[in-house]
Amino acid sequence: MATSASASLSKTIKQQYMELPQGDKVQAMYIWVDGTGEGLRCKTRTLDFEPKSIEDLPEWNFDGSSTYQAEGSNSDMYLIPAAMFRDPFRKDPNKLILCEVQKYNLLKITCTKLIFLYLEDPTLKTNLRITCNKVMEMVRDQHPWFGMEQEYTILGTDGHPFGWPSNGFPGPQGPYYCGVGADKAYGRDIVEAHYRACLYAGVNICGTNAEVMPAQWEFQVGPCEGIDMGDHLWVARFILHRVCEDFGVVASFDPKPIPGNWNGAGCHTNFSTKEMREDGGLKAIEESIEKLGKRHEYHIRAYDPKGGLDNARRLTGRHETSNIHEFSAGVANRGASIRIPRSVGQEKRGYFEDRRPSANCDPYGVTEALIRTCLLSEEGEEPTDY
C-alpha cells in the first residue's frame, strides 16, 4: 500500500518551526467547496488582529478557473466568510474560516455592473449554503435539529484500502464493525487524532466507531440546529483530510470504494423538530415520513453530488436499501429508506433517520431537502423558488 512522500518528512523538524512565536499576527485558513460539489480547497492569509466573529473577517478572492468554478476569461471568485473555528493544526489564535463562494461581491458591486445581476446568477450551483440558509430561516421557530453519521474509508495514495493485504482481500465482513484489535481496526490513530482535532476546533462531533468494512470508519456530528449542520460537517471533513495528510494516507468519501459485496459508505441523517421531540411527537414524525415517501426521487437526486448516480452504486448490500427507486420505512429497520429508532417507537417522540444520503453528499443539500419536504410541505420533483 502506497503512502504519500509527505508521510516520511520529519514532523519533529516541522514542530520546531511551529513553536516559533507569531507575534500579534493571526493565520486564517479560508476553506471552500469547489466546483465538483464534494472537493474542498483552502488557502491562508495573515490578519493583523484576532477575529472575534464572522463580521470581523475580510472577504477574499481566488482563481475559480482552477477549481472548476469559472472560465479563465472571467475567473475571479469571492470567498465570503460564513463560519469560524479554532485551528487545531496551528493552534490558537489561528482560525479556520468556512466560506461561501460568489461570483460577484454583491455588497460592493457598482451601478454600472448592475446589469450583470439580470444576466447571470451570482451564486454557484455548488454553493448550496445560500438556499439552505434561506429555508432554515423560514422554519427557525420549529427548531430543526440534525445529526449526520459520516462514513469514510482510509486509503493509501494508490487507492488501496489501508491495512488490506497488497494482493487479495481481508477476511469477510463481520468482526470489523465496532471492532477492537490490530486485525480488526485499521487506522485508529487517524480516528483518534481527528476526534481530538474536531473537539479543539469547536466542531460538534459526538461520536465515532469502526464500520462494517475493514478500513472504513464513521464519525457523527450533531445535534446541530439549522445551517450549523452543514457548517460543522464540512469543517469536520476538512479536518479529516488534513489529519490524513499528516499521516500520509487519504480519506475517501466514495459511496462505493470497493466493488462487490463490500459495504458502501453513507451519511445517514437524523432529523427532528421541536414538535417531534415533545410528547406525542411520533405523529409529526409519521406525517413527515408520509411526505418523504411521495417525494422519493427528488431526495435521491439531492442526496449525492451526481444527482443519484453515486447512490445507484452504493445502495446494495448489507444494511443498505436494496432498490434505489423504492421507498420504505420501519422501526429499527436498517434496510429501509427511513428508520424510526426502537426507542422512538416506544416513547412516541424523538427523531427519524434518513438512510439515503451518500457519504459524499452535500450536507446543505440534504438538510435543505428535508426542510422543504417535511416542514414547507413542498411537492413535485423540483424545489420551490421562494
GROMACS .gro file of C-alpha atoms in nm, residues 114-385:
model
  272
  114LEU     CA    1  -2.588   4.608  -1.206
  115ILE     CA    2  -2.694   4.471  -1.543
  116PHE     CA    3  -2.495   4.153  -1.467
  117LEU     CA    4  -2.743   4.066  -1.194
  118TYR     CA    5  -3.004   4.021  -1.465
  119LEU     CA    6  -2.776   3.825  -1.695
  120GLU     CA    7  -2.604   3.585  -1.457
  121ASP     CA    8  -2.688   3.433  -1.122
  122PRO     CA    9  -2.422   3.549  -0.871
  123THR     CA   10  -2.440   3.222  -0.678
  124LEU     CA   11  -2.291   2.896  -0.794
  125LYS     CA   12  -2.459   2.559  -0.827
  126THR     CA   13  -2.216   2.419  -0.572
  127ASN     CA   14  -2.281   2.698  -0.319
  128LEU     CA   15  -2.582   2.527  -0.165
  129ARG     CA   16  -2.537   2.712   0.162
  130ILE     CA   17  -2.720   3.021   0.035
  131THR     CA   18  -3.052   2.848  -0.039
  132CYS     CA   19  -3.014   2.616   0.261
  133ASN     CA   20  -2.976   2.913   0.493
  134LYS     CA   21  -3.279   3.077   0.336
  135VAL     CA   22  -3.513   2.784   0.406
  136MET     CA   23  -3.364   2.735   0.755
  137GLU     CA   24  -3.459   3.092   0.838
  138MET     CA   25  -3.813   3.024   0.718
  139VAL     CA   26  -3.859   2.748   0.978
  140ARG     CA   27  -3.644   2.888   1.256
  141ASP     CA   28  -3.934   2.875   1.506
  142GLN     CA   29  -3.962   2.496   1.460
  143HIS     CA   30  -3.602   2.445   1.577
  144PRO     CA   31  -3.494   2.175   1.329
  145TRP     CA   32  -3.215   1.957   1.467
  146PHE     CA   33  -2.989   1.735   1.260
  147GLY     CA   34  -2.726   1.474   1.330
  148MET     CA   35  -2.520   1.327   1.044
  149GLU     CA   36  -2.328   0.999   1.055
  150GLN     CA   37  -2.033   1.039   0.821
  151GLU     CA   38  -1.882   0.716   0.690
  152TYR     CA   39  -1.544   0.718   0.514
  153THR     CA   40  -1.267   0.482   0.406
  154ILE     CA   41  -0.895   0.520   0.474
  155LEU     CA   42  -0.688   0.455   0.161
  156GLY     CA   43  -0.324   0.463   0.060
  157THR     CA   44  -0.234   0.715  -0.210
  158ASP     CA   45  -0.257   0.428  -0.459
  159GLY     CA   46  -0.625   0.386  -0.375
  160HIS     CA   47  -0.575   0.059  -0.188
  161PRO     CA   48  -0.762   0.034   0.147
  162PHE     CA   49  -0.538   0.094   0.446
  163GLY     CA   50  -0.431  -0.230   0.617
  164TRP     CA   51  -0.563  -0.460   0.343
  165PRO     CA   52  -0.326  -0.727   0.200
  166SER     CA   53  -0.136  -0.595  -0.100
  167ASN     CA   54  -0.260  -0.891  -0.302
  168GLY     CA   55  -0.607  -1.012  -0.216
  169PHE     CA   56  -0.863  -0.923   0.046
  170PRO     CA   57  -0.901  -0.936   0.424
  171GLY     CA   58  -1.139  -1.179   0.590
  172PRO     CA   59  -1.514  -1.141   0.527
  173GLN     CA   60  -1.711  -0.863   0.692
  174GLY     CA   61  -1.842  -0.942   1.038
  175PRO     CA   62  -1.573  -0.880   1.302
  176TYR     CA   63  -1.483  -0.525   1.195
  177TYR     CA   64  -1.789  -0.323   1.298
  178CYS     CA   65  -1.700  -0.155   1.630
  179GLY     CA   66  -1.407  -0.398   1.635
  180VAL     CA   67  -1.101  -0.393   1.861
  181GLY     CA   68  -0.755  -0.525   1.781
  182ALA     CA   69  -0.490  -0.481   1.513
  183ASP     CA   70  -0.655  -0.747   1.296
  184LYS     CA   71  -0.995  -0.575   1.310
  185ALA     CA   72  -0.946  -0.198   1.345
  186TYR     CA   73  -0.731  -0.045   1.072
  187GLY     CA   74  -0.618   0.314   1.128
  188ARG     CA   75  -0.746   0.401   1.475
  189ASP     CA   76  -0.462   0.655   1.524
  190ILE     CA   77  -0.616   0.865   1.248
  191VAL     CA   78  -0.961   0.838   1.404
  192GLU     CA   79  -0.838   0.948   1.746
  193ALA     CA   80  -0.638   1.239   1.603
  194HIS     CA   81  -0.937   1.357   1.404
  195TYR     CA   82  -1.172   1.334   1.703
  196ARG     CA   83  -0.945   1.543   1.925
  197ALA     CA   84  -0.880   1.798   1.650
  198CYS     CA   85  -1.256   1.843   1.598
  199LEU     CA   86  -1.311   1.897   1.971
  200TYR     CA   87  -1.034   2.158   1.976
  201ALA     CA   88  -1.176   2.334   1.671
  202GLY     CA   89  -1.524   2.358   1.820
  203VAL     CA   90  -1.687   2.114   1.579
  204ASN     CA   91  -1.988   1.948   1.743
  205ILE     CA   92  -1.856   1.594   1.695
  206CYS     CA   93  -2.043   1.349   1.918
  207GLY     CA   94  -1.901   1.003   1.845
  208THR     CA   95  -1.708   0.762   1.626
  209ASN     CA   96  -1.684   0.389   1.552
  210ALA     CA   97  -1.526   0.137   1.320
  211GLU     CA   98  -1.761   0.038   1.037
  212VAL     CA   99  -1.859  -0.289   0.870
  213MET     CA  100  -1.586  -0.290   0.602
  214PRO     CA  101  -1.226  -0.301   0.728
  215ALA     CA  102  -1.054   0.041   0.695
  216GLN     CA  103  -1.398   0.204   0.697
  217TRP     CA  104  -1.492   0.431   0.986
  218GLU     CA  105  -1.769   0.666   1.089
  219PHE     CA  106  -1.790   0.984   1.292
  220GLN     CA  107  -2.108   1.157   1.400
  221VAL     CA  108  -2.172   1.532   1.415
  222GLY     CA  109  -2.470   1.681   1.598
  223PRO     CA  110  -2.717   1.765   1.714
  224CYS     CA  111  -2.683   2.088   1.520
  225GLU     CA  112  -2.965   2.333   1.457
  226GLY     CA  113  -3.037   2.469   1.111
  227ILE     CA  114  -2.745   2.586   0.897
  228ASP     CA  115  -2.491   2.481   1.163
  229MET     CA  116  -2.526   2.118   1.050
  230GLY     CA  117  -2.370   2.181   0.710
  231ASP     CA  118  -2.106   2.415   0.852
  232HIS     CA  119  -1.988   2.168   1.116
  233LEU     CA  120  -1.986   1.865   0.887
  234TRP     CA  121  -1.788   2.037   0.611
  235VAL     CA  122  -1.526   2.156   0.862
  236ALA     CA  123  -1.510   1.807   1.017
  237ARG     CA  124  -1.443   1.668   0.670
  238PHE     CA  125  -1.171   1.927   0.610
  239ILE     CA  126  -1.002   1.841   0.940
  240LEU     CA  127  -1.013   1.471   0.850
  241HIS     CA  128  -0.840   1.539   0.516
  242ARG     CA  129  -0.569   1.740   0.694
  243VAL     CA  130  -0.515   1.472   0.958
  244CYS     CA  131  -0.483   1.207   0.688
  245GLU     CA  132  -0.240   1.431   0.501
  246ASP     CA  133  -0.013   1.434   0.806
  247PHE     CA  134  -0.030   1.054   0.828
  248GLY     CA  135   0.037   1.016   0.454
  249VAL     CA  136  -0.294   0.846   0.370
  250VAL     CA  137  -0.623   0.952   0.210
  251ALA     CA  138  -0.978   0.982   0.345
  252SER     CA  139  -1.228   0.874   0.079
  253PHE     CA  140  -1.596   0.963   0.087
  254ASP     CA  141  -1.666   0.748  -0.219
  255PRO     CA  142  -2.008   0.584  -0.163
  256LYS     CA  143  -1.880   0.252  -0.302
  257PRO     CA  144  -1.499   0.246  -0.271
  258ILE     CA  145  -1.465  -0.128  -0.327
  259PRO     CA  146  -1.689  -0.309  -0.580
  260GLY     CA  147  -1.866  -0.629  -0.492
  261ASN     CA  148  -2.007  -0.748  -0.163
  262TRP     CA  149  -1.826  -0.486   0.046
  263ASN     CA  150  -2.023  -0.223   0.231
  264GLY     CA  151  -2.083   0.112   0.070
  265ALA     CA  152  -2.045   0.438   0.260
  266GLY     CA  153  -2.333   0.665   0.353
  267CYS     CA  154  -2.409   0.971   0.558
  268HIS     CA  155  -2.722   0.874   0.747
  269THR     CA  156  -2.908   1.185   0.861
  270ASN     CA  157  -3.112   1.214   1.178
  271PHE     CA  158  -3.382   1.481   1.184
  272SER     CA  159  -3.628   1.622   1.436
  273THR     CA  160  -3.825   1.934   1.515
  274LYS     CA  161  -3.941   2.077   1.846
  275GLU     CA  162  -4.283   1.916   1.788
  276MET     CA  163  -4.128   1.576   1.716
  277ARG     CA  164  -3.920   1.590   2.033
  278GLU     CA  165  -4.218   1.668   2.257
  279ASP     CA  166  -4.474   1.421   2.398
  280GLY     CA  167  -4.679   1.266   2.118
  281GLY     CA  168  -4.420   1.375   1.860
  282LEU     CA  169  -4.441   1.039   1.681
  283LYS     CA  170  -4.746   1.171   1.496
  284ALA     CA  171  -4.539   1.454   1.345
  285ILE     CA  172  -4.264   1.204   1.259
  286GLU     CA  173  -4.510   0.980   1.076
  287GLU     CA  174  -4.656   1.277   0.888
  288SER     CA  175  -4.308   1.377   0.769
  289ILE     CA  176  -4.229   1.022   0.659
  290GLU     CA  177  -4.550   1.014   0.457
  291LYS     CA  178  -4.443   1.335   0.279
  292LEU     CA  179  -4.097   1.191   0.213
  293GLY     CA  180  -4.247   0.879   0.058
  294LYS     CA  181  -4.428   1.090  -0.202
  295ARG     CA  182  -4.107   1.271  -0.300
  296HIS     CA  183  -3.852   0.990  -0.301
  297GLU     CA  184  -3.692   1.060  -0.641
  298TYR     CA  185  -3.636   1.428  -0.553
  299HIS     CA  186  -3.448   1.329  -0.239
  300ILE     CA  187  -3.238   1.065  -0.412
  301ARG     CA  188  -3.123   1.333  -0.659
  302ALA     CA  189  -3.043   1.574  -0.376
  303TYR     CA  190  -2.853   1.317  -0.171
  304ASP     CA  191  -2.537   1.285  -0.379
  305PRO     CA  192  -2.344   1.533  -0.597
  306LYS     CA  193  -2.413   1.335  -0.916
  307GLY     CA  194  -2.790   1.351  -0.890
  308GLY     CA  195  -2.839   0.994  -0.769
  309LEU     CA  196  -2.573   0.813  -0.975
  310ASP     CA  197  -2.341   0.765  -0.677
  311ASN     CA  198  -2.626   0.626  -0.469
  312ALA     CA  199  -2.708   0.386  -0.750
  313ARG     CA  200  -2.362   0.236  -0.693
  314ARG     CA  201  -2.391   0.239  -0.316
  315LEU     CA  202  -2.741   0.121  -0.227
  316THR     CA  203  -2.668  -0.250  -0.242
  317GLY     CA  204  -2.551  -0.500   0.017
  318ARG     CA  205  -2.582  -0.538   0.390
  319HIS     CA  206  -2.751  -0.255   0.582
  320GLU     CA  207  -2.845  -0.077   0.258
  321THR     CA  208  -3.180  -0.046   0.083
  322SER     CA  209  -3.200  -0.299  -0.196
  323ASN     CA  210  -3.361  -0.079  -0.460
  324ILE     CA  211  -3.279   0.289  -0.505
  325HIS     CA  212  -3.621   0.355  -0.661
  326GLU     CA  213  -3.825   0.204  -0.377
  327PHE     CA  214  -3.916   0.396  -0.062
  328SER     CA  215  -3.968   0.217   0.269
  329ALA     CA  216  -3.983   0.298   0.638
  330GLY     CA  217  -3.982   0.094   0.956
  331VAL     CA  218  -3.895   0.077   1.324
  332ALA     CA  219  -3.535  -0.044   1.383
  333ASN     CA  220  -3.510  -0.141   1.014
  334ARG     CA  221  -3.165  -0.064   0.870
  335GLY     CA  222  -3.273  -0.190   0.531
  336ALA     CA  223  -3.537   0.082   0.500
  337SER     CA  224  -3.509   0.429   0.348
  338ILE     CA  225  -3.627   0.580   0.677
  339ARG     CA  226  -3.560   0.416   1.015
  340ILE     CA  227  -3.753   0.503   1.327
  341PRO     CA  228  -3.528   0.407   1.621
  342ARG     CA  229  -3.678   0.148   1.855
  343SER     CA  230  -3.664   0.391   2.148
  344VAL     CA  231  -3.862   0.649   1.948
  345GLY     CA  232  -4.130   0.392   1.868
  346GLN     CA  233  -4.158   0.310   2.238
  347GLU     CA  234  -4.151   0.667   2.372
  348LYS     CA  235  -4.370   0.805   2.090
  349ARG     CA  236  -4.139   1.103   2.037
  350GLY     CA  237  -3.789   1.186   1.917
  351TYR     CA  238  -3.644   1.174   1.565
  352PHE     CA  239  -3.613   0.965   1.250
  353GLU     CA  240  -3.311   0.858   1.046
  354ASP     CA  241  -3.293   0.910   0.670
  355ARG     CA  242  -3.052   0.641   0.549
  356ARG     CA  243  -3.040   0.750   0.185
  357PRO     CA  244  -2.772   1.026   0.175
  358SER     CA  245  -2.442   0.909   0.030
  359ALA     CA  246  -2.107   0.959   0.203
  360ASN     CA  247  -2.013   1.235  -0.043
  361CYS     CA  248  -2.342   1.423  -0.012
  362ASP     CA  249  -2.352   1.797   0.042
  363PRO     CA  250  -2.500   1.838   0.393
  364TYR     CA  251  -2.653   2.170   0.290
  365GLY     CA  252  -2.841   1.996   0.010
  366VAL     CA  253  -2.958   1.710   0.234
  367THR     CA  254  -3.081   1.927   0.520
  368GLU     CA  255  -3.244   2.174   0.281
  369ALA     CA  256  -3.434   1.893   0.107
  370LEU     CA  257  -3.563   1.761   0.441
  371ILE     CA  258  -3.689   2.107   0.540
  372ARG     CA  259  -3.855   2.168   0.204
  373THR     CA  260  -4.045   1.839   0.210
  374CYS     CA  261  -4.116   1.786   0.580
  375LEU     CA  262  -4.176   2.140   0.705
  376LEU     CA  263  -4.257   2.351   0.397
  377SER     CA  264  -4.471   2.067   0.254
  378GLU     CA  265  -4.334   2.105  -0.097
  379GLU     CA  266  -4.443   1.852  -0.358
  380GLY     CA  267  -4.323   1.754  -0.701
  381GLU     CA  268  -3.977   1.688  -0.840
  382GLU     CA  269  -3.836   2.042  -0.825
  383PRO     CA  270  -3.774   2.276  -0.530
  384THR     CA  271  -3.996   2.580  -0.490
  385ASP     CA  272  -3.838   2.921  -0.561
   0.00000   0.00000   0.00000
